[in-house]
Each structure stands twice: as C-alpha cells, then as structure tokens.
C-alpha cells in the first residue's frame, strides 16, 4: 500500500532520451558501518559498482565515523566522495542511520543537487540502466524506493535504495528518523497500514497523508537463497542484507512453532516490573534453543552468500537472476564506461528544464549543519533486535544443507512470509481508543446483538418440554431450599427479613442474583471457542452483551411469578415498587462491566473459566442476597464502602427494601452504588477494548 490512491497516479516519464539524463546532479548518501576489516572487500565492491554503473554527475556523501582507519582511507581515495564531518550521536541502529542521513541531506541540498539517492554499504547498482529504471518508475510525487514485501513491509521505502527529487524534500521536508511523529496523521498512517517504524518511514507517511503514490522496486530474484538476503530489485539494484543487524528476523519468529505456541503468553498484560520481568525471562528460556537454531542457520546462509559475492559477484548475480549471463557491461571483455557523462544535448537540456524546475531559494538550508535533537529512542521492530548466540553452539556448521530439488548449491529454502494484517506488538501501545467512535460502532451493531440474543435463547430452550419455564424453576427451587433451611433454624440463623415472608424475601434476591450470575457465567466465556468471532464483522463486545441481554430476559420471565407468590403468602407490594425499575439500571451497568472484564481476561487466562462457577457460588453468600446488608454491617461507613466496592449486592438489597417496606431506597448507599457501577462500566469497557486486539488470534 503506497498511498490512499494506490498506483493510480504512478505515471512513468515518457521521453526519447534516457531517463537518467534528467538527473543533472545526483547525491548518493551512505552511512558506512563495518563490523571489522574483513568487510573491506565488500566496501571496495560497493564503491566500484557505484562508479561503474553511474553515468551522471554524482557526489557520494559519506559518514564514516564507525569504521577503521583502513576503511576510511579507501573511502577518501574515491574521486567523487565527500566525507561529511557531522557531530556524532549516541543513538544506535535505525535511529543513528536516520540522524546521519538527515544531516547529509541538508549538506547535499545546499550543494545544489537535483536528486538524492540513499544506499547501504551492502547495496549498490548492478546494471548501467539502474537510474533509467528508477526515474522511469518515479511518479509525479518524486519518490521511488525498494519495497521489501519479504520483510513484511507494506508502506516503507527501504533506505537500501531510495531515489527522491529535490522538489519532494522542498514540499514535505521529511526526516529519515524512524521515531514516530506525535501527530494524528502519522498515528493514523501506522494504524491503517500496519507498517513498523524504520528509517525512512516519514517519507512514505508524508505521501500517504497527501494521497500521493510512490514508485516501488520489488524483489525480482528468480532464485532465492534466503527470503530476505541477497535480493535483486527490478533487476538493477542488489542488496545483500544482514550486515548491520542481528541474525534473527521477524518472519523467522512468525514461522517458529515454539514462538507460535508461546505467543498467547506474550500477549498477556503484565502489570508491574516484577511480573513483566518474570514473563520476559520465562519466554526467553522457552524460546532460546529455537532462536539459536534459526540464528545459526541465518548466519551460515549469510556467510555463504557473502563469500560468493566477494569471490565472483557477476556469477552470483547471474545465479540469482535464474542462470542468465551477466549484463554486457559486466562481461570481462567489455570496457567499463566512464563515470563522468558527456555534456547533454540542447534538446536534453530543454527537457530537463521542463521536468525539473529549479527549487526556490527558501527551501535551501544554510551551509552550517547543526545536529538534530537527541529525542527518546522509539521502540523499533523486534525483527531488528540482535540475538546473542554462542558461536560454539552445536548447530554451528560451515556446511549448508542441500535443497529439496537436489541442487547442491548449499542453499536453504525459507517460506516467503505473509504480510501481517495487524500492527506488530511493539506498536500496539500506540493504538488510540476513541470512546465515542467505539460507542457509535456498538450502537450500529444493536441489530447483531438482538440476533445473537434470539440465537442464544433458541439454542438454550429448543427441543425442551418446559422451555422458558426453566428460567422460573431455577430461582424457585433455590427459594424452596433456603426457605426450608431458614424454617428449620428459625430463631438461630439471626436473619431479620423485616416481617417479609422468607419465601418472598429469598425469591426476590435469588431472581436478581440469577440474572447477575448467569450473565457472568455465560458472558464471561462467550469469546472462548466462539466460531462467530472471526466471521461476524462487529465490535467484539456484542458477544458478552448478548449473553447479558439473554439473562435479563430470563430474569424478567422469572419475575412474572412474583404476583402469584405474593398471593400465596398474602403479602402485597409497597407503593414504592416503581423504584425497582430505577435501581435495576445501575445493577445492569455493573453486570455489563464485570462481564466485559471477565470475558476479556478469560480469553488469555483459561483457568478463570473453571474457577468462575466456584467464585459465583461463594459470592451468593455475600450480604445482600440471602440476608440484608444491615445485618452484616452495622456501621454506616462500612455499608457505604461495601456499596461502592460491590454495588450489585447493595442494589439487590435496596430493590427488596423498596418492594416491600413502603419507603424509598437509602439515598447515600444508592448513590454510592450507582457511582461505583458507572465507574466500573467505563473502566470495564476501556479494559475490554484495550485487550480485544488479540481475541481473534488467542480464542
């Protein structure tokens, strides 16, 4: 995904002259990192190929702060190289890379270049047509670059080869820094594309927000020794890969069986430093042997490819292209062209002035280059983290396994990874929760909730003789049991019902409790093993909410027995019974809140599914269901705290008080219970939405 317009605007430049003739002055930006002097031949090959295949005026701007003196001498000896003296930074990895690229970009623009190209020390052109191909694929936005789909990238021009016009940097002033911009547009870009942050992410983000496309160079290998290393892009640019990063890549971990089995543990929220440290240590211990095998395999493949590249680069390129002979310019008998081009013709100059207008003076930076601010290092993708592996590991070997097709070229085949359809774990914390949008989405899904309620009731009572009568029989049987117990121990149990018959007193409490407990028991497990979770496009909360609605219908059916029971015991309702409907609202809110929290936790912690019935059985004996709260707490302060922390029990008790004792509910306790229910509801909904990103994968 390039931009919101896709590739509609990616028109190529059509003309008779070579496309590279439009590049009047090319700046090549390279930040050189070398592990040791064993990489000096790779550096020489990199510089030699740039000089051999670049036939336009160019200047190679180099930063060589972290190379040996021998490597620095090789770089300085090149005729077109300008070594930039830039203030060093303490940052490392992609952020260091972006810091130096930004500084060199300002120097290059001051020098008056028309195009800017970024390369890595292990990437270089392998064909004389490389600039023609890049400029021909460049859309009007002025950017073309490598898109490494094999690495899971979907909207990132990789800095191993990016070509951009001066006008592009004048319009957008983007940075090469991988740090995320603190803007809604950039966060929306990351959420929509799922692209992980890396060097150059801001270039494509600027085009995405402007709804403009960028040209893509994609992997064109006919033979893939490794899904990520030794890539040829559009048959003109080579990138070895794996020089400045570790030996483990994200796709390796995605394909690892051990990582797949432990991924649910990784997604569990860990609150507190001690729990987070314990989780990291446990995962590292379980995954260590698998990571060692993957790292050593990648290291062997890289060493083999590097040796082939340095021994005979043309033979390696021909092999990667599918056995084709090297290009004519690469043949030993062919005379390499001079890197300095001839003077363009008058027609070419006119064409250049038409396509490449001069940049306004206000877009040119001053010559003095100031270092950028040292911002806090943003989390980068896990695929670029270095894995410490013992070189003496039993898996280490200098011999590569054979391919399955019988070719003894020492090549290891890896499956090409599928582009992830969700942001990686290191970016999930950026996911913004828009409460209003979530509520509107839930309101639009009310039809789905009702359909799920009907489906649940039909499945529950279909092919049953009594059907919905079971909703009445359950609290009725419990009432009968507890009435007999209270009658047997009358005067000893110490339960004061306030003159209300025991059967009526217990039935009201047990009916309300049945609604609460059945909502938790069914709604709490509604996401586990649910086949509709990945089939119904709706907010995930519709599944536990439908269970709460089904339990509410059962509770209303059970309440229809109350008039019959009142006639049987000759006790009518009070005039304040209308408060029952009002008090049912905060009870419903608290039930929804707890159901959402329990359902979200049960997805990751399956033990709760087995322990939930026991918890509900014990909770039924809390004050408020089988006996009044006032009999357990004589102090008003304790009763207020109880109402705030456990609103359901206080609300059940107040419903019973208003139904039989001819007075309104206690204002203080009711307000505390209502406030607690609202807080629980908001917190439970936010908690559920925070955890829902992994429901489909784990449940």
XYZ file of C-alpha atoms in Angstrom:
699
model
C 0.000 0.000 0.000
C 1.693 3.181 -1.169
C -0.921 5.826 -0.539
C -4.665 6.025 -0.497
C -4.772 6.286 -4.258
C -2.818 3.077 -4.734
C -0.975 3.230 -8.039
C -3.427 5.402 -9.957
C -1.100 8.383 -10.105
C 2.121 6.429 -10.708
C 2.606 7.548 -14.279
C 6.040 6.978 -15.747
C 8.063 9.649 -17.506
C 7.999 9.121 -21.250
C 10.749 10.586 -23.451
C 13.269 9.588 -26.051
C 16.325 10.499 -24.031
C 17.482 8.137 -21.234
C 15.569 8.736 -18.041
C 18.814 9.145 -16.132
C 19.606 12.209 -18.288
C 17.022 14.091 -16.222
C 19.317 13.746 -13.201
C 21.605 16.755 -13.537
C 23.429 16.232 -10.238
C 22.907 13.128 -8.108
C 23.705 12.977 -4.386
C 24.312 9.467 -3.040
C 24.024 9.318 0.761
C 25.705 6.397 2.522
C 26.281 5.811 6.230
C 29.127 3.310 6.458
C 29.087 0.636 9.163
C 31.670 -2.147 9.005
C 31.991 -4.898 11.561
C 35.764 -5.227 11.059
C 38.371 -5.170 8.307
C 37.071 -8.443 6.915
C 34.331 -6.320 5.305
C 36.825 -4.150 3.403
C 36.361 -6.184 0.171
C 32.624 -5.565 0.412
C 33.281 -1.829 0.785
C 35.537 -1.827 -2.273
C 32.934 -3.742 -4.305
C 30.251 -1.254 -3.221
C 32.308 1.766 -4.345
C 33.464 0.084 -7.551
C 29.921 -0.804 -8.645
C 28.629 2.706 -7.974
C 31.400 4.207 -10.102
C 30.963 1.578 -12.839
C 27.201 1.875 -13.312
C 26.540 5.573 -12.542
C 26.820 7.673 -15.712
C 25.543 11.034 -14.476
C 27.350 13.692 -12.423
C 27.199 12.497 -8.861
C 28.672 13.125 -5.439
C 28.818 10.427 -2.804
C 28.271 11.996 0.624
C 29.668 9.612 3.231
C 29.684 9.322 7.012
C 32.457 7.028 8.247
C 32.558 7.665 11.989
C 32.380 3.981 12.903
C 34.835 2.347 10.516
C 38.521 1.516 10.787
C 41.242 3.894 9.524
C 41.876 1.496 6.631
C 38.242 1.694 5.539
C 38.269 5.475 5.849
C 41.298 5.696 3.564
C 39.521 3.572 0.943
C 36.508 5.888 1.047
C 38.578 9.077 0.846
C 40.531 7.739 -2.146
C 37.433 7.781 -4.361
C 37.232 10.813 -6.686
C 33.526 11.566 -6.178
C 33.341 11.071 -2.401
C 32.829 13.859 0.135
C 33.300 12.731 3.729
C 30.920 14.712 5.935
C 32.131 15.879 9.325
C 28.958 15.515 11.400
C 28.672 15.636 15.164
C 28.467 12.011 16.381
C 25.389 10.725 18.186
C 24.973 8.207 20.973
C 21.988 6.627 19.227
C 22.398 3.256 17.554
C 20.601 1.213 14.938
C 17.993 2.766 12.694
C 17.871 5.989 14.649
C 21.600 6.582 14.186
C 21.168 5.844 10.497
C 18.347 8.382 10.200
C 20.301 11.010 12.156
C 23.260 10.930 9.751
C 21.046 10.769 6.651
C 19.209 13.922 7.754
C 22.488 15.758 8.296
C 23.913 14.673 4.916
C 20.645 15.614 3.200
C 20.987 19.214 4.356
C 24.556 19.324 3.064
C 23.533 17.811 -0.290
C 20.660 20.260 -0.804
C 22.994 23.134 -0.018
C 25.326 21.814 -2.714
C 22.536 22.197 -5.300
C 21.854 18.563 -6.216
C 18.702 17.748 -8.180
C 18.179 14.181 -6.923
C 19.057 12.370 -3.717
C 19.685 8.620 -3.531
C 20.306 6.576 -0.372
C 22.282 3.331 -0.388
C 23.634 0.956 2.242
C 27.178 -0.364 2.384
C 25.836 -3.729 1.181
C 23.591 -2.311 -1.576
C 24.699 -0.999 -4.940
C 23.644 -0.891 -8.609
C 24.455 -3.890 -10.810
C 23.270 -2.557 -14.162
C 24.027 0.543 -16.242
C 20.275 1.108 -16.574
C 19.655 1.475 -12.850
C 18.951 5.214 -12.884
C 16.870 4.880 -16.064
C 14.712 2.267 -14.349
C 14.357 4.270 -11.129
C 13.468 7.548 -12.852
C 11.081 5.780 -15.238
C 9.227 4.276 -12.244
C 9.133 7.568 -10.362
C 5.601 9.034 -10.154
C 4.916 12.790 -10.032
C 5.367 12.701 -6.249
C 9.111 12.325 -6.851
C 9.958 9.237 -4.771
C 10.896 5.695 -5.762
C 12.406 3.080 -3.488
C 12.733 -0.539 -2.525
C 9.633 -2.144 -1.009
C 10.664 -5.269 0.871
C 7.435 -7.224 0.995
C 9.517 -10.237 2.003
C 10.234 -8.430 5.290
C 6.570 -7.646 5.930
C 6.841 -4.033 4.741
C 3.721 -2.585 3.152
C 4.355 1.188 3.165
C 8.091 1.740 3.660
C 10.681 2.827 1.098
C 13.739 0.977 2.405
C 16.891 3.139 2.667
C 18.967 0.471 0.899
C 17.827 2.310 -2.251
C 15.614 5.413 -2.287
C 15.671 7.991 -5.068
C 13.851 11.306 -4.486
C 13.781 14.657 -6.201
C 14.813 17.950 -4.666
C 11.239 19.177 -5.068
C 9.936 16.361 -2.867
C 12.105 17.455 0.062
C 11.114 21.054 -0.575
C 7.388 20.241 -0.417
C 7.304 17.930 2.606
C 10.614 18.496 4.482
C 10.528 14.894 5.760
C 13.056 13.306 8.077
C 14.732 9.927 7.768
C 14.329 9.376 11.506
C 12.448 6.203 12.489
C 10.926 7.941 15.533
C 7.176 8.261 15.331
C 5.782 11.733 14.779
C 3.444 12.949 17.501
C 0.633 13.776 15.073
C -2.776 12.267 14.439
C -1.937 11.869 10.748
C 1.165 9.779 11.463
C -0.648 7.617 14.029
C -3.468 7.063 11.543
C -0.889 6.058 8.916
C 0.614 3.441 11.256
C -2.786 2.070 12.306
C -4.120 1.841 8.765
C -1.063 0.369 7.067
C 0.312 -1.700 9.950
C 3.817 -0.641 8.906
C 6.551 -0.943 11.523
C 8.731 2.106 12.125
C 12.113 2.130 10.383
C 14.498 4.534 8.685
C 12.591 6.480 6.042
C 9.104 5.808 7.446
C 8.325 9.535 7.433
C 8.913 9.834 3.677
C 6.140 7.432 2.747
C 3.936 8.680 5.599
C 4.067 12.195 4.102
C 2.982 10.869 0.703
C 0.287 8.659 2.257
C -1.278 11.611 4.055
C -1.087 13.679 0.853
C -2.780 10.774 -1.007
C 0.108 10.542 -3.456
C 1.804 7.294 -4.565
C 5.471 6.397 -4.649
C 7.325 4.136 -7.067
C 8.205 0.665 -5.834
C 11.220 -1.507 -6.596
C 10.321 -5.095 -5.756
C 12.358 -8.252 -5.438
C 12.939 -9.811 -8.872
C 15.047 -12.854 -7.927
C 14.441 -15.980 -9.962
C 16.357 -17.916 -7.270
C 16.016 -17.081 -3.565
C 18.803 -18.467 -1.345
C 17.107 -16.685 1.554
C 13.796 -14.874 1.692
C 15.418 -11.664 2.999
C 19.098 -11.718 1.969
C 20.712 -11.401 -1.468
C 17.847 -9.551 -3.124
C 17.897 -8.095 -6.633
C 15.299 -5.372 -7.095
C 13.827 -4.692 -10.527
C 16.933 -6.418 -11.919
C 19.127 -3.337 -11.374
C 19.922 -2.948 -7.633
C 21.439 -5.586 -5.326
C 21.077 -5.670 -1.539
C 22.927 -8.306 0.476
C 21.209 -7.637 3.805
C 22.145 -8.866 7.259
C 25.365 -6.837 7.675
C 24.445 -4.369 10.422
C 21.638 -6.286 12.142
C 21.267 -9.467 14.145
C 20.741 -12.943 12.816
C 17.050 -13.193 13.685
C 14.259 -11.691 11.625
C 10.571 -11.210 12.324
C 9.436 -13.709 9.721
C 11.689 -16.360 11.273
C 9.888 -15.945 14.568
C 6.490 -15.974 12.850
C 7.303 -19.346 11.289
C 8.740 -20.821 14.509
C 6.413 -23.366 16.043
C 7.669 -22.639 19.539
C 7.005 -18.932 19.144
C 3.508 -19.629 17.854
C 2.715 -21.772 20.902
C 4.003 -19.165 23.373
C 2.502 -16.110 21.652
C -0.643 -16.132 23.893
C 1.636 -15.802 26.925
C 3.448 -12.899 25.263
C 0.148 -11.059 24.740
C -0.904 -11.358 28.372
C -0.805 -7.933 30.037
C 1.894 -7.775 32.720
C 1.282 -5.115 35.339
C 4.277 -4.241 37.437
C 8.010 -4.565 36.843
C 8.350 -7.875 38.677
C 5.633 -9.633 36.675
C 6.896 -8.182 33.386
C 10.463 -9.306 34.178
C 9.253 -12.798 35.073
C 7.282 -13.073 31.824
C 10.255 -11.972 29.703
C 12.573 -14.419 31.456
C 10.138 -17.320 31.030
C 9.606 -16.606 27.329
C 13.346 -16.229 26.716
C 14.084 -19.546 28.388
C 11.457 -21.416 26.399
C 12.419 -19.848 23.069
C 16.206 -19.814 23.440
C 17.014 -23.112 21.707
C 14.692 -22.349 18.783
C 16.194 -18.887 18.338
C 19.704 -20.339 18.362
C 18.883 -22.755 15.581
C 17.295 -20.012 13.477
C 20.155 -17.562 14.124
C 22.866 -20.082 13.250
C 21.047 -21.098 10.080
C 20.750 -17.448 9.008
C 24.409 -16.851 9.846
C 25.530 -19.807 7.744
C 23.466 -18.645 4.780
C 24.812 -15.095 5.092
C 28.443 -16.215 5.263
C 27.941 -18.428 2.230
C 26.337 -15.616 0.209
C 28.979 -13.115 1.269
C 31.778 -15.451 0.194
C 30.164 -15.980 -3.202
C 29.631 -12.251 -3.643
C 33.262 -11.393 -2.934
C 34.664 -14.310 -4.969
C 32.667 -13.715 -8.154
C 29.873 -11.123 -7.925
C 28.820 -11.490 -11.572
C 28.385 -15.244 -11.172
C 26.234 -14.702 -8.074
C 24.070 -12.105 -9.828
C 23.616 -14.428 -12.818
C 22.620 -17.246 -10.479
C 20.109 -15.063 -8.624
C 18.665 -13.929 -11.942
C 17.996 -17.545 -12.832
C 21.169 -18.618 -14.586
C 21.176 -15.740 -17.060
C 24.542 -14.422 -18.199
C 25.680 -11.151 -16.649
C 24.818 -7.930 -18.424
C 27.034 -6.838 -21.254
C 28.550 -4.095 -19.133
C 29.582 -6.708 -16.550
C 31.350 -9.026 -19.032
C 35.117 -9.244 -18.542
C 35.792 -8.240 -22.160
C 33.556 -5.210 -22.011
C 35.163 -1.842 -21.337
C 33.560 -0.090 -18.362
C 32.094 3.238 -19.220
C 33.469 6.366 -17.674
C 31.575 7.524 -14.601
C 31.697 11.097 -15.876
C 28.962 11.623 -18.502
C 29.164 13.624 -21.658
C 27.601 17.056 -21.949
C 23.807 16.735 -22.514
C 22.468 17.916 -25.834
C 20.394 21.092 -26.183
C 17.208 19.015 -26.550
C 18.032 17.148 -23.349
C 18.702 20.416 -21.508
C 15.341 21.778 -22.610
C 13.649 18.591 -21.434
C 15.466 18.830 -18.102
C 14.289 22.406 -17.554
C 10.709 21.338 -18.326
C 10.594 18.338 -15.988
C 12.911 19.551 -13.198
C 12.184 23.209 -12.346
C 14.591 24.915 -10.010
C 13.895 24.746 -6.296
C 13.018 28.085 -4.643
C 15.817 29.582 -2.617
C 13.832 29.491 0.624
C 13.968 25.665 0.605
C 17.788 25.548 0.694
C 19.285 25.126 4.166
C 22.270 27.086 5.404
C 25.710 25.581 4.979
C 26.299 25.181 8.672
C 24.848 21.846 9.771
C 23.538 21.643 13.321
C 22.936 18.200 14.887
C 19.311 17.252 15.401
C 17.900 16.971 18.913
C 18.552 13.701 20.705
C 14.985 12.511 21.185
C 13.934 9.483 23.176
C 14.538 6.295 21.236
C 11.256 4.955 19.876
C 10.663 1.196 20.034
C 11.727 -0.491 16.824
C 10.604 -3.761 15.327
C 11.607 -6.928 17.106
C 12.992 -8.353 13.894
C 15.969 -5.994 14.098
C 16.978 -6.877 17.653
C 20.307 -8.645 17.968
C 20.197 -12.145 19.401
C 23.223 -13.256 21.406
C 24.143 -16.720 20.133
C 27.120 -18.809 21.094
C 29.429 -19.288 18.149
C 30.405 -22.695 19.530
C 26.784 -23.880 19.522
C 26.290 -27.461 18.398
C 24.200 -26.226 15.489
C 27.006 -24.100 14.051
C 28.406 -25.548 10.858
C 30.224 -24.298 7.816
C 28.335 -26.652 5.514
C 24.885 -25.772 4.201
C 22.154 -28.394 3.709
C 21.084 -29.399 0.232
C 17.949 -28.106 -1.397
C 14.999 -30.416 -1.758
C 15.196 -30.282 -5.552
C 18.648 -31.913 -5.494
C 20.747 -28.854 -6.394
C 23.944 -28.998 -4.385
C 24.452 -25.236 -4.250
C 24.289 -25.115 -0.465
C 21.066 -23.080 -0.413
C 18.497 -23.101 2.354
C 14.891 -22.547 1.292
C 12.673 -20.431 3.528
C 8.960 -19.760 3.019
C 8.180 -16.203 1.998
C 6.377 -14.568 4.933
C 2.840 -13.301 4.555
C 2.353 -9.600 5.150
C 0.886 -9.129 8.600
C -2.687 -7.826 8.738
C -2.194 -6.082 12.077
C 0.442 -3.845 13.644
C 3.311 -5.696 15.332
C 3.349 -5.947 19.122
C 5.843 -3.107 19.630
C 3.387 -0.615 18.080
C 0.201 -1.788 19.739
C 0.604 0.591 22.641
C 0.120 3.414 20.127
C -3.400 2.228 19.368
C -5.622 5.120 20.398
C -9.007 4.299 21.930
C -11.660 6.703 20.698
C -14.501 6.118 23.135
C -17.083 7.981 21.095
C -16.303 6.061 17.917
C -16.407 2.760 19.816
C -19.822 3.558 21.285
C -21.178 4.619 17.891
C -19.923 1.388 16.377
C -21.627 -0.554 19.163
C -24.879 1.345 18.621
C -24.809 0.487 14.932
C -24.414 -3.175 15.880
C -27.531 -3.362 18.058
C -29.230 -5.498 15.409
C -26.432 -8.040 15.714
C -26.853 -8.083 19.500
C -30.561 -8.829 19.141
C -29.872 -11.545 16.569
C -27.378 -13.161 18.936
C -29.914 -12.968 21.787
C -32.559 -14.753 19.707
C -29.977 -17.316 18.626
C -28.913 -17.915 22.234
C -32.478 -18.363 23.527
C -33.385 -20.713 20.714
C -30.295 -22.802 21.318
C -30.951 -22.850 25.067
C -34.612 -23.855 25.022
C -35.066 -25.667 21.710
C -36.261 -29.281 21.921
C -37.153 -28.848 25.611
C -40.541 -29.639 27.090
C -40.519 -26.868 29.688
C -38.556 -24.343 27.618
C -38.534 -20.849 29.173
C -40.065 -22.279 32.352
C -36.575 -23.322 33.404
C -35.804 -19.639 33.969
C -38.524 -19.691 36.633
C -37.783 -23.099 38.127
C -34.140 -22.312 38.954
C -34.728 -19.431 41.432
C -37.931 -21.100 42.617
C -36.091 -24.297 43.564
C -33.361 -22.313 45.315
C -36.012 -20.332 47.193
C -37.699 -23.513 48.357
C -34.384 -24.960 49.547
C -33.302 -21.897 51.524
C -36.810 -21.384 52.937
C -36.740 -24.880 54.418
C -33.284 -24.215 55.868
C -34.376 -20.925 57.438
C -37.544 -22.533 58.799
C -35.538 -25.367 60.322
C -33.149 -22.974 62.057
C -35.713 -20.254 62.793
C -34.517 -18.099 65.621
C -30.950 -19.401 65.374
C -29.860 -18.101 61.971
C -30.352 -14.483 63.078
C -31.696 -13.260 59.698
C -34.135 -10.375 60.062
C -36.363 -10.101 56.970
C -38.306 -7.153 58.407
C -41.595 -9.035 58.522
C -41.421 -10.197 54.898
C -42.154 -13.929 54.461
C -38.985 -15.915 53.936
C -40.114 -17.337 50.579
C -40.891 -13.888 49.146
C -37.735 -12.362 50.635
C -35.486 -15.052 49.178
C -37.168 -15.255 45.771
C -36.618 -11.557 45.008
C -32.950 -11.754 45.991
C -32.291 -15.025 44.165
C -34.029 -13.816 40.980
C -31.791 -10.731 40.818
C -28.761 -12.846 41.702
C -29.609 -15.380 38.973
C -29.521 -12.557 36.444
C -26.099 -11.413 37.658
C -24.510 -14.868 37.988
C -25.861 -16.257 34.703
C -24.633 -13.140 32.880
C -21.125 -13.681 34.237
C -21.031 -17.444 33.700
C -22.259 -17.310 30.092
C -20.903 -13.898 29.047
C -17.531 -14.474 30.694
C -16.834 -17.437 28.393
C -18.594 -16.100 25.296
C -15.336 -15.282 23.487
C -13.561 -18.584 24.098
C -14.003 -21.018 21.233
C -16.619 -18.801 19.601
C -16.812 -19.695 15.865
C -18.508 -16.353 15.094
C -15.617 -14.275 16.415
C -13.825 -14.258 13.048
C -16.976 -14.486 10.919
C -19.133 -11.599 12.166
C -17.868 -8.086 11.417
C -18.922 -6.305 14.597
C -17.381 -4.995 17.815
C -16.216 -7.879 19.980
C -18.306 -6.696 22.932
C -21.538 -7.716 21.183
C -20.925 -11.329 22.251
C -20.817 -10.812 26.057
C -23.537 -8.149 25.810
C -25.859 -10.591 24.041
C -25.402 -13.014 26.928
C -26.297 -10.282 29.422
C -29.413 -9.475 27.406
C -30.414 -13.163 27.334
C -30.012 -13.368 31.115
C -32.116 -10.211 31.510
C -34.954 -11.809 29.513
C -34.768 -14.883 31.737
C -34.875 -12.665 34.838
C -37.980 -10.840 33.573
C -39.646 -14.209 32.941
C -38.797 -15.312 36.473
C -40.195 -12.055 37.912
C -43.610 -12.877 36.435
C -44.056 -15.436 39.245
C -43.857 -12.726 41.926
C -47.578 -11.800 41.822
C -48.531 -15.455 42.235
C -46.094 -15.846 45.110
C -47.413 -12.672 46.795
C -50.960 -14.027 46.660
C -49.793 -17.325 48.110
C -48.159 -15.723 51.138
C -50.764 -12.917 51.353
C -48.245 -10.072 51.153
C -48.690 -7.322 48.560
C -46.085 -4.944 47.149
C -45.409 -1.485 48.563
C -46.277 1.794 46.891
C -42.567 2.431 46.230
C -42.208 -0.601 43.978
C -41.581 1.738 41.000
C -38.041 2.233 42.412
C -37.312 -1.338 41.364
C -37.041 -0.355 37.693
C -34.790 2.598 38.557
C -32.458 0.510 40.709
C -32.261 -2.142 38.004
C -30.357 0.275 35.739
C -27.163 0.579 37.849
C -27.398 -3.175 38.523
C -27.435 -3.752 34.771
C -24.472 -1.371 34.303
C -22.409 -3.182 36.941
C -23.286 -6.565 35.456
C -22.210 -5.437 31.977
C -18.938 -4.032 33.361
C -17.949 -7.188 35.214
C -18.998 -9.393 32.288
C -16.793 -7.416 29.877
C -13.795 -7.645 32.196
C -14.237 -11.357 32.894
C -14.757 -12.215 29.215
C -11.567 -10.337 28.227
C -9.457 -11.980 30.932
C -10.835 -15.462 30.220
C -9.515 -15.288 26.644
C -5.941 -15.106 27.963
C -6.378 -16.921 31.300
C -8.423 -20.056 30.673
C -8.260 -21.100 34.336
C -10.892 -18.473 35.083
C -13.420 -20.451 33.075
C -13.136 -23.339 35.560
C -12.926 -21.154 38.649
C -15.792 -18.812 37.800
C -18.647 -21.129 38.973
C -16.940 -21.571 42.347
C -16.459 -17.824 42.723
C -20.127 -17.176 41.958
C -21.305 -19.819 44.421
C -19.271 -18.218 47.196
C -20.330 -14.694 46.213
C -24.002 -15.611 46.578
C -23.497 -15.715 50.359
C -22.203 -12.134 50.499
C -24.544 -9.733 52.370
C -27.443 -8.535 50.253
C -28.689 -11.689 48.501
C -29.789 -14.151 51.194
C -29.834 -11.657 54.056
C -29.880 -7.850 54.388
C -26.668 -5.848 54.324
C -27.565 -4.138 57.600
C -27.320 -7.460 59.460
C -23.659 -7.838 58.432
C -22.521 -4.197 58.683
C -23.970 -2.094 61.486
C -21.709 0.882 60.728
C -22.909 3.277 58.016
C -19.303 3.865 56.913
C -18.724 0.162 56.251
C -22.040 -0.126 54.452
C -21.081 2.846 52.234
C -17.716 1.296 51.396
C -19.436 -2.002 50.659
C -21.898 -0.239 48.330
C -19.049 1.475 46.480
C -16.897 -1.622 46.017
C -19.649 -4.229 45.436
C -22.635 -2.319 44.044
C -24.612 -5.384 42.911
C -25.215 -6.748 46.411
C -26.292 -3.366 47.795
C -28.605 -2.757 44.832
C -30.264 -6.169 45.232
C -30.858 -5.350 48.906
C -32.295 -1.910 48.050
C -34.615 -3.421 45.410
C -36.054 -5.677 48.059
C -36.387 -2.807 50.545
C -38.372 -0.615 48.137
C -40.560 -3.525 47.030
C -41.876 -4.457 50.482
C -41.165 -1.728 53.070
C -43.000 1.323 51.662
C -40.025 3.702 51.559
C -37.553 4.967 49.003
C -34.062 3.473 48.882
C -31.352 4.870 51.115
C -30.065 7.867 49.163
C -26.429 7.707 50.285
C -25.926 3.991 49.716
C -27.807 4.072 46.417
C -25.741 6.980 45.089
C -22.511 5.252 46.085
C -23.602 2.015 44.411
C -24.667 3.909 41.282
C -21.395 5.855 41.112
C -19.415 2.654 41.571
C -21.414 0.967 38.797
C -20.727 3.835 36.373
C -17.006 3.817 37.147
C -16.901 0.035 36.737
C -18.763 0.291 33.435
C -16.416 2.886 31.921
C -13.307 1.138 33.199
C -14.545 -2.279 32.103
C -15.351 -1.076 28.602
C -11.938 0.586 28.188
C -10.211 -2.523 29.597
C -12.097 -4.732 27.137
C -11.220 -2.543 24.142
C -7.554 -2.496 25.128
C -7.346 -6.290 25.137
C -9.565 -7.054 22.147
C -6.768 -6.826 19.550
C -5.631 -10.365 20.330
C -9.015 -12.045 20.823
C -9.249 -13.495 17.318
C -5.745 -14.989 17.495
C -5.908 -16.409 21.024
C -9.518 -17.503 21.425
